[in-house]
PDB file of C-alpha atoms and ligand atoms in Angstrom:
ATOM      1  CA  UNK A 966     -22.677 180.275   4.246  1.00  0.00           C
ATOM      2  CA  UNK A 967     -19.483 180.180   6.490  1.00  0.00           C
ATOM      3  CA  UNK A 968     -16.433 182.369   5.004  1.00  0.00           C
ATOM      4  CA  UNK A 969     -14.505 179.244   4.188  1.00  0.00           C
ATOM      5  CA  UNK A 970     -17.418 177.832   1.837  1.00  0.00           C
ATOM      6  CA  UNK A 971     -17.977 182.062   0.541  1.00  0.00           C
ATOM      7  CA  UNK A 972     -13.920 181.664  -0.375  1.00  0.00           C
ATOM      8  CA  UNK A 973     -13.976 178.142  -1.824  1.00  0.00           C
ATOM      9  CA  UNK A 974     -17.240 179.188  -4.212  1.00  0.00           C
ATOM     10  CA  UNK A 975     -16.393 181.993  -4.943  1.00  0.00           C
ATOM     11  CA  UNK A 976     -12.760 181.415  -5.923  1.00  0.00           C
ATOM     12  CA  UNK A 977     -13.495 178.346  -8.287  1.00  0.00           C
ATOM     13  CA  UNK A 978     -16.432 180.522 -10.271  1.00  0.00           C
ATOM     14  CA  UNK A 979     -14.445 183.603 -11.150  1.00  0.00           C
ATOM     15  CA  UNK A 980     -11.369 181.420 -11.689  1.00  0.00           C
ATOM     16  CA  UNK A 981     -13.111 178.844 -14.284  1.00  0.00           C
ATOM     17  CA  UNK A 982     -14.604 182.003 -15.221  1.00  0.00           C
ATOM     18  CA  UNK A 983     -11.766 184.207 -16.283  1.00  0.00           C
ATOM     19  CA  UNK A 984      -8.836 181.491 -15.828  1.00  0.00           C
ATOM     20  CA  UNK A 985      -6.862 184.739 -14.114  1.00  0.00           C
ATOM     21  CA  UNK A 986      -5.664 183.746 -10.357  1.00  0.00           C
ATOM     22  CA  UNK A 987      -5.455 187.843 -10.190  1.00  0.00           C
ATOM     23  CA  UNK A 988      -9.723 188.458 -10.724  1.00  0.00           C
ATOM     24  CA  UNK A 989     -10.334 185.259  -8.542  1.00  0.00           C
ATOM     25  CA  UNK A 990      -7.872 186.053  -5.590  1.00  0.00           C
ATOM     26  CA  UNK A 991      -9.617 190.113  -5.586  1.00  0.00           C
ATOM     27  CA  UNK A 992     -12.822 188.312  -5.477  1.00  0.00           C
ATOM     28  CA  UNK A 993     -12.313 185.579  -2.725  1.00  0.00           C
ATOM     29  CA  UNK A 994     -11.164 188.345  -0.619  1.00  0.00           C
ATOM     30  CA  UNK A 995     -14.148 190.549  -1.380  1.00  0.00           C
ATOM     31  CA  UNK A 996     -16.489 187.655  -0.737  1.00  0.00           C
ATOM     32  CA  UNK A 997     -15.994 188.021   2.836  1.00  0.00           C
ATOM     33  CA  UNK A 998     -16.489 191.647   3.315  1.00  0.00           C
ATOM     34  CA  UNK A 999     -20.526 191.944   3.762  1.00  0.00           C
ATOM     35  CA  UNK A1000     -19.619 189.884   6.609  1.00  0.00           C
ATOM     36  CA  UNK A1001     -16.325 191.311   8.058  1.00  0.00           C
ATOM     37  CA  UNK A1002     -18.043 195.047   7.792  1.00  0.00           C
ATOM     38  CA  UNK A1003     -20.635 193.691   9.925  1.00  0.00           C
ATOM     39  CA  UNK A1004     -18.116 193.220  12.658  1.00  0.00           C
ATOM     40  CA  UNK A1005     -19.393 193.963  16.459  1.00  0.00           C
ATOM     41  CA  UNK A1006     -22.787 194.785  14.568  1.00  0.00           C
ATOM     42  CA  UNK A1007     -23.504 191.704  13.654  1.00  0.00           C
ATOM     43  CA  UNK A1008     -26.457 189.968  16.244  1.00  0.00           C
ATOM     44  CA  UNK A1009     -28.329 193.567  15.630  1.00  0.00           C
ATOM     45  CA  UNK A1010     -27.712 193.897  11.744  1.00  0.00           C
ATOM     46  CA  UNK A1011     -26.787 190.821  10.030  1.00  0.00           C
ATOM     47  CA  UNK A1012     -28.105 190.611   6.323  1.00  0.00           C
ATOM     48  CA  UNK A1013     -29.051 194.412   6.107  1.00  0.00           C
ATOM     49  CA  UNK A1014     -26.995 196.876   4.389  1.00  0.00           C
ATOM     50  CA  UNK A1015     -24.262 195.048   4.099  1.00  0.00           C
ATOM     51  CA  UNK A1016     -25.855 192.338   1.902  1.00  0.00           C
ATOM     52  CA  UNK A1017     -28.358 194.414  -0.412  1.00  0.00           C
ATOM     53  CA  UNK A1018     -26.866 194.269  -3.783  1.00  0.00           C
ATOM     54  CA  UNK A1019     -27.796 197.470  -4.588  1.00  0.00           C
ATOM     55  CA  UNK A1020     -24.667 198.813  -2.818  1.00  0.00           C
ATOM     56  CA  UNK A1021     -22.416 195.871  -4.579  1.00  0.00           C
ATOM     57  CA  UNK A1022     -23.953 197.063  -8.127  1.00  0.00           C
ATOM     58  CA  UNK A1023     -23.125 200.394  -7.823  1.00  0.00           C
ATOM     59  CA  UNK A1024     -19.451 199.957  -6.788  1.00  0.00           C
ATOM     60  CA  UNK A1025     -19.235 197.635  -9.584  1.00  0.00           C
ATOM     61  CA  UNK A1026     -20.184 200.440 -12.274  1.00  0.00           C
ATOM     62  CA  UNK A1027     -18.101 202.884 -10.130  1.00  0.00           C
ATOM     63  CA  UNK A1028     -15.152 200.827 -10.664  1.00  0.00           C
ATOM     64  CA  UNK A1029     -16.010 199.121 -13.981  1.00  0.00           C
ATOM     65  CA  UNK A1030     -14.212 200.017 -17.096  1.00  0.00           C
ATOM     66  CA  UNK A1031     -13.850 197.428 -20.355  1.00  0.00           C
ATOM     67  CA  UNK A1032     -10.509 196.320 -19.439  1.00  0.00           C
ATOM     68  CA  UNK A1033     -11.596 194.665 -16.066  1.00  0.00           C
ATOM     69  CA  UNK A1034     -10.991 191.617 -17.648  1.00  0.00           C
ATOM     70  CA  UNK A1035      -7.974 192.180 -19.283  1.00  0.00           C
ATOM     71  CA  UNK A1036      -5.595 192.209 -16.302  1.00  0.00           C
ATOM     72  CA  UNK A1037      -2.161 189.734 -16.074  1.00  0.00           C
ATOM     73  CA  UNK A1038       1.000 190.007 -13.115  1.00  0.00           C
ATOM     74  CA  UNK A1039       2.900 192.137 -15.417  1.00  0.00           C
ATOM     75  CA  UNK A1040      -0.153 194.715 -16.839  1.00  0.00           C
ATOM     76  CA  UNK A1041      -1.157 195.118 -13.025  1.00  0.00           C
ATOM     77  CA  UNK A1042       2.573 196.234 -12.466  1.00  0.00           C
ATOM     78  CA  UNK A1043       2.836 198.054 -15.144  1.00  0.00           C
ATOM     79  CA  UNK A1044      -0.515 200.041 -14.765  1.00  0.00           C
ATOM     80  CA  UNK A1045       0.531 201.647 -11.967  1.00  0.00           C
ATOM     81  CA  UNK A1046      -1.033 201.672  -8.370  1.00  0.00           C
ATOM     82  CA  UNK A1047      -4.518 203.845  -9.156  1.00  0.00           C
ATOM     83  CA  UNK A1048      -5.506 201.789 -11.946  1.00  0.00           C
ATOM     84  CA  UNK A1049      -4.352 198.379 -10.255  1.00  0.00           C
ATOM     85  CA  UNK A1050      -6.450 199.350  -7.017  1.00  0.00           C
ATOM     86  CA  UNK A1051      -9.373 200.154  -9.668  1.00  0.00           C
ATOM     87  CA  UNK A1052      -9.555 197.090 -10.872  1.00  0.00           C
ATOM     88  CA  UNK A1053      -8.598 195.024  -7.517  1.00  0.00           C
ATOM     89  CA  UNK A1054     -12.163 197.158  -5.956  1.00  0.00           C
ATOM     90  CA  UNK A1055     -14.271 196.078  -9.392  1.00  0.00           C
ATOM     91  CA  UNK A1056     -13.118 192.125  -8.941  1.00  0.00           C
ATOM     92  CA  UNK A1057     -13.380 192.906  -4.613  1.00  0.00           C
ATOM     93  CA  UNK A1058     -16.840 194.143  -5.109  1.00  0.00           C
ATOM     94  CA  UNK A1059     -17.897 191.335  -7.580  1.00  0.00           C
ATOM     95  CA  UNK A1060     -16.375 188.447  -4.709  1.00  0.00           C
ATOM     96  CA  UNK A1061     -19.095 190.636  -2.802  1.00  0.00           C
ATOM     97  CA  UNK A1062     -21.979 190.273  -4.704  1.00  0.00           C
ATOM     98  CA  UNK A1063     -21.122 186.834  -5.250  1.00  0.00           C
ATOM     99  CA  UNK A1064     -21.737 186.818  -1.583  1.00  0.00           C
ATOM    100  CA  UNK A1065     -24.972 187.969  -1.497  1.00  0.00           C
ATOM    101  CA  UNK A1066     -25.862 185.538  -4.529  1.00  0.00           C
ATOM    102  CA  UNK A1067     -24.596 182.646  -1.973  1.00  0.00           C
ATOM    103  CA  UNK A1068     -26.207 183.592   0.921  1.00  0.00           C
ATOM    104  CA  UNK A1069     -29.763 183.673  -1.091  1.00  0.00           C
ATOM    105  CA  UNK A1070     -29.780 180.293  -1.155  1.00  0.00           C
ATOM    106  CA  UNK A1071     -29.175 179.072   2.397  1.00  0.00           C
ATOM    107  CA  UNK A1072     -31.557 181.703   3.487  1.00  0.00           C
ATOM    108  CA  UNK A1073     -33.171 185.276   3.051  1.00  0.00           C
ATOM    109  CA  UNK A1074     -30.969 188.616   2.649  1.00  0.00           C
ATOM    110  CA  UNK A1075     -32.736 192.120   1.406  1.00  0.00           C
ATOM    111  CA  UNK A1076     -33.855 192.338  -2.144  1.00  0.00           C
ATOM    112  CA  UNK A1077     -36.002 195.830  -2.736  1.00  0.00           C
ATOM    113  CA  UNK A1078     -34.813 197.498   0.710  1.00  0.00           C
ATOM    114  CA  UNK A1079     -31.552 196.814   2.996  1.00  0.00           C
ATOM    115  CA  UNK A1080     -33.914 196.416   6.424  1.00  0.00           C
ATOM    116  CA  UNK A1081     -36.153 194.016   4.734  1.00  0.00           C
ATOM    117  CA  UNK A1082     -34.590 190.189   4.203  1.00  0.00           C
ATOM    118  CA  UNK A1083     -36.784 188.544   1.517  1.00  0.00           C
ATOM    119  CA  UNK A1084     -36.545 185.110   0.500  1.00  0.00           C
ATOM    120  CA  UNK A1085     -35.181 184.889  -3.403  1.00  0.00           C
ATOM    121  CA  UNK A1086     -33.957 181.944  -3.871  1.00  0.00           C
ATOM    122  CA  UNK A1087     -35.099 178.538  -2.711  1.00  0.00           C
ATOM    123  CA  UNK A1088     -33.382 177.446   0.340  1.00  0.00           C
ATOM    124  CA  UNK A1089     -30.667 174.649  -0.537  1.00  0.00           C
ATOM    125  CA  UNK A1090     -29.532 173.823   3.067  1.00  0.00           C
ATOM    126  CA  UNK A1091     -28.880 175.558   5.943  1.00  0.00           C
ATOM    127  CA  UNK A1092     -26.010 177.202   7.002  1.00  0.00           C
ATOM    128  CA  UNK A1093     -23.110 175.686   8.942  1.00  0.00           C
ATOM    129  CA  UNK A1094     -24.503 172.123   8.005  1.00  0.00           C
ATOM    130  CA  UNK A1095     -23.331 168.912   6.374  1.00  0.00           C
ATOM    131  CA  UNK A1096     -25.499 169.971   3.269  1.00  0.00           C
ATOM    132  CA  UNK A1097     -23.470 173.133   2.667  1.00  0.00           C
ATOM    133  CA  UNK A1098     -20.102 171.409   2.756  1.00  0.00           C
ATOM    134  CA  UNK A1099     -21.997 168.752   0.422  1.00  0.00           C
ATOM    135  CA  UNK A1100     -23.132 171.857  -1.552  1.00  0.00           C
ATOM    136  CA  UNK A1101     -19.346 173.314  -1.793  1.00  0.00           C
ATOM    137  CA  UNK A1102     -18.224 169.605  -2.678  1.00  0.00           C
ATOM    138  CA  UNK A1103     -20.282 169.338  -5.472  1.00  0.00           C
ATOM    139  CA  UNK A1104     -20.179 172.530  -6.625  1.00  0.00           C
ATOM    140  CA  UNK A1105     -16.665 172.442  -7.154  1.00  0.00           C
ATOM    141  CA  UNK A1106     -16.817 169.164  -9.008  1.00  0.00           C
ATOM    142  CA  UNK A1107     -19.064 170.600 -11.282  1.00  0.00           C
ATOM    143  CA  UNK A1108     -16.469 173.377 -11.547  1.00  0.00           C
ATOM    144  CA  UNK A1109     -14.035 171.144 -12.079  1.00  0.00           C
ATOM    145  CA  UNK A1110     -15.826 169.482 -14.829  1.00  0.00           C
ATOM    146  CA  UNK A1111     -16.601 172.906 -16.893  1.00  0.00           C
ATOM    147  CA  UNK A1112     -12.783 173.420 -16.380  1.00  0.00           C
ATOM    148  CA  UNK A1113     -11.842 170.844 -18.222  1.00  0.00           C
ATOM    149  CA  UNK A1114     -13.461 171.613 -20.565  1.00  0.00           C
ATOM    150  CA  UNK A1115     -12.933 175.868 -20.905  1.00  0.00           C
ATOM    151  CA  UNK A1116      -9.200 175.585 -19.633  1.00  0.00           C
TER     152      UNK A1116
HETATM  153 ZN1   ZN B 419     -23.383 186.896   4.557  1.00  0.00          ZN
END
Protein backbone atom coordinates (compact mmCIF):
# COMPACT_ATOMS: atom_id res chain seq x y z
CA UNK A 1 0.00 0.00 0.00
CA UNK A 2 1.08 3.69 -0.69
CA UNK A 3 1.27 5.94 2.66
CA UNK A 4 -1.76 7.89 1.60
CA UNK A 5 -4.04 4.60 1.40
CA UNK A 6 -1.82 3.24 5.02
CA UNK A 7 -3.22 6.89 6.49
CA UNK A 8 -6.73 6.81 5.03
CA UNK A 9 -7.22 2.92 6.45
CA UNK A 10 -5.81 3.21 9.10
CA UNK A 11 -7.33 6.46 10.37
CA UNK A 12 -11.07 5.43 9.65
CA UNK A 13 -10.51 1.83 11.66
CA UNK A 14 -9.13 3.14 14.92
CA UNK A 15 -11.44 6.16 14.64
CA UNK A 16 -14.86 4.05 14.13
CA UNK A 17 -13.05 2.02 16.52
CA UNK A 18 -12.53 4.18 19.53
CA UNK A 19 -14.52 7.40 18.17
CA UNK A 20 -11.25 9.41 19.80
CA UNK A 21 -9.54 11.72 16.92
CA UNK A 22 -6.51 11.52 19.68
CA UNK A 23 -5.92 7.23 19.28
CA UNK A 24 -6.65 7.61 15.44
CA UNK A 25 -4.35 10.71 14.69
CA UNK A 26 -1.22 8.60 16.99
CA UNK A 27 -2.06 5.77 14.79
CA UNK A 28 -2.20 7.33 11.20
CA UNK A 29 1.09 8.72 12.00
CA UNK A 30 2.51 5.42 13.20
CA UNK A 31 1.15 3.69 10.13
CA UNK A 32 3.80 5.13 8.12
CA UNK A 33 6.80 4.40 10.15
CA UNK A 34 7.80 0.64 8.93
CA UNK A 35 8.16 2.53 5.85
CA UNK A 36 9.78 5.93 6.77
CA UNK A 37 12.49 3.81 9.04
CA UNK A 38 13.29 2.08 5.95
CA UNK A 39 14.52 5.31 4.49
CA UNK A 40 17.81 5.08 2.09
CA UNK A 41 17.51 1.22 2.98
CA UNK A 42 14.76 0.62 1.29
CA UNK A 43 15.64 -1.28 -2.47
CA UNK A 44 18.03 -3.63 -0.10
CA UNK A 45 15.53 -4.17 2.91
CA UNK A 46 12.04 -3.44 2.21
CA UNK A 47 9.51 -5.72 4.19
CA UNK A 48 12.21 -7.09 6.68
CA UNK A 49 12.56 -5.89 10.10
CA UNK A 50 10.72 -3.16 9.80
CA UNK A 51 7.45 -5.01 8.97
CA UNK A 52 7.66 -8.27 11.26
CA UNK A 53 5.07 -7.78 13.84
CA UNK A 54 6.94 -9.25 16.32
CA UNK A 55 8.74 -5.91 16.92
CA UNK A 56 5.15 -3.94 16.71
CA UNK A 57 3.76 -6.54 19.49
CA UNK A 58 6.27 -6.03 21.80
CA UNK A 59 6.22 -2.18 21.82
CA UNK A 60 2.61 -2.51 22.17
CA UNK A 61 2.90 -4.48 25.64
CA UNK A 62 5.87 -2.16 26.45
CA UNK A 63 3.68 0.73 26.22
CA UNK A 64 0.28 -0.84 27.04
CA UNK A 65 -1.42 -0.10 30.25
CA UNK A 66 -5.56 -0.40 30.76
CA UNK A 67 -6.13 3.17 30.31
CA UNK A 68 -4.88 3.26 26.61
CA UNK A 69 -8.23 3.73 25.75
CA UNK A 70 -9.31 6.08 28.07
CA UNK A 71 -7.53 9.19 26.75
CA UNK A 72 -9.57 12.79 25.85
CA UNK A 73 -7.73 16.61 24.92
CA UNK A 74 -8.00 17.54 28.46
CA UNK A 75 -6.75 13.95 30.34
CA UNK A 76 -3.73 14.02 27.77
CA UNK A 77 -2.99 17.61 29.19
CA UNK A 78 -3.55 16.91 32.32
CA UNK A 79 -1.46 13.61 32.50
CA UNK A 80 1.49 15.22 32.01
CA UNK A 81 4.15 14.74 29.17
CA UNK A 82 5.60 10.96 30.22
CA UNK A 83 2.33 9.45 30.41
CA UNK A 84 0.90 11.40 27.26
CA UNK A 85 4.06 10.21 25.16
CA UNK A 86 3.18 6.59 26.69
CA UNK A 87 0.17 6.41 25.35
CA UNK A 88 0.87 8.49 21.94
CA UNK A 89 3.90 5.30 21.36
CA UNK A 90 1.02 2.44 22.35
CA UNK A 91 -1.65 4.10 19.65
CA UNK A 92 1.91 4.98 17.20
CA UNK A 93 2.87 1.41 17.43
CA UNK A 94 -0.71 0.01 16.87
CA UNK A 95 -1.01 2.59 13.38
CA UNK A 96 2.20 0.30 12.84
CA UNK A 97 0.98 -2.95 13.07
CA UNK A 98 -1.97 -1.91 11.32
CA UNK A 99 0.60 -1.46 8.67
CA UNK A 100 1.88 -4.65 8.50
CA UNK A 101 -1.84 -6.08 8.63
CA UNK A 102 -2.32 -3.84 5.28
CA UNK A 103 0.53 -4.66 3.53
CA UNK A 104 -0.36 -8.63 3.95
CA UNK A 105 -2.83 -8.30 1.67
CA UNK A 106 -1.35 -6.58 -1.39
CA UNK A 107 1.57 -8.83 -0.97
CA UNK A 108 4.04 -10.89 1.32
CA UNK A 109 5.90 -9.26 4.50
CA UNK A 110 7.78 -11.68 7.25
CA UNK A 111 5.65 -13.77 9.47
CA UNK A 112 8.01 -16.37 11.67
CA UNK A 113 11.43 -14.44 10.83
CA UNK A 114 12.11 -10.62 9.73
CA UNK A 115 14.45 -11.86 6.49
CA UNK A 116 11.84 -14.21 5.36
CA UNK A 117 8.53 -12.45 3.53
CA UNK A 118 5.78 -15.12 3.59
CA UNK A 119 2.58 -14.80 1.99
CA UNK A 120 -0.41 -14.58 4.84
CA UNK A 121 -3.00 -13.22 3.47
CA UNK A 122 -4.52 -13.61 0.04
CA UNK A 123 -3.42 -11.00 -2.29
CA UNK A 124 -6.36 -8.35 -2.86
CA UNK A 125 -4.62 -6.16 -5.54
CA UNK A 126 -1.49 -4.92 -6.10
CA UNK A 127 0.08 -2.06 -4.89
CA UNK A 128 -0.04 1.41 -6.43
CA UNK A 129 -3.07 0.21 -8.63
CA UNK A 130 -6.64 1.22 -9.41
CA UNK A 131 -7.74 -1.84 -7.20
CA UNK A 132 -6.12 -0.42 -4.06
CA UNK A 133 -7.71 3.00 -4.37
CA UNK A 134 -10.99 0.83 -5.15
CA UNK A 135 -9.97 -1.15 -2.00
CA UNK A 136 -9.54 2.23 0.21
CA UNK A 137 -12.95 3.46 -1.43
CA UNK A 138 -14.80 0.73 -0.31
CA UNK A 139 -13.31 0.16 2.69
CA UNK A 140 -14.16 3.37 3.96
CA UNK A 141 -17.77 3.06 2.92
CA UNK A 142 -18.02 0.12 4.81
CA UNK A 143 -16.51 2.22 7.61
CA UNK A 144 -18.78 4.63 7.11
CA UNK A 145 -21.64 2.33 7.32
CA UNK A 146 -20.50 0.63 10.85
CA UNK A 147 -20.23 4.36 11.91
CA UNK A 148 -23.46 5.02 11.64
CA UNK A 149 -24.32 2.73 13.30
CA UNK A 150 -21.55 2.67 16.59
CA UNK A 151 -21.33 6.62 16.58
ZN1 LIG B 1 5.06 -1.31 4.14
Amino acid sequence: MTWVSHSVVTFATLFVATQNVFIAGSATLGSAFPDQIEGAFWKASHRSYSHWFVLYVAALAFFWTPDVFSVTGIKAWQMGIVEMMRRFLFWFFAGALLHILEDAICGPVPFWRPTKRTTVLPRLFKVRSVGEVLFVIGYCAVMYVIASYVI
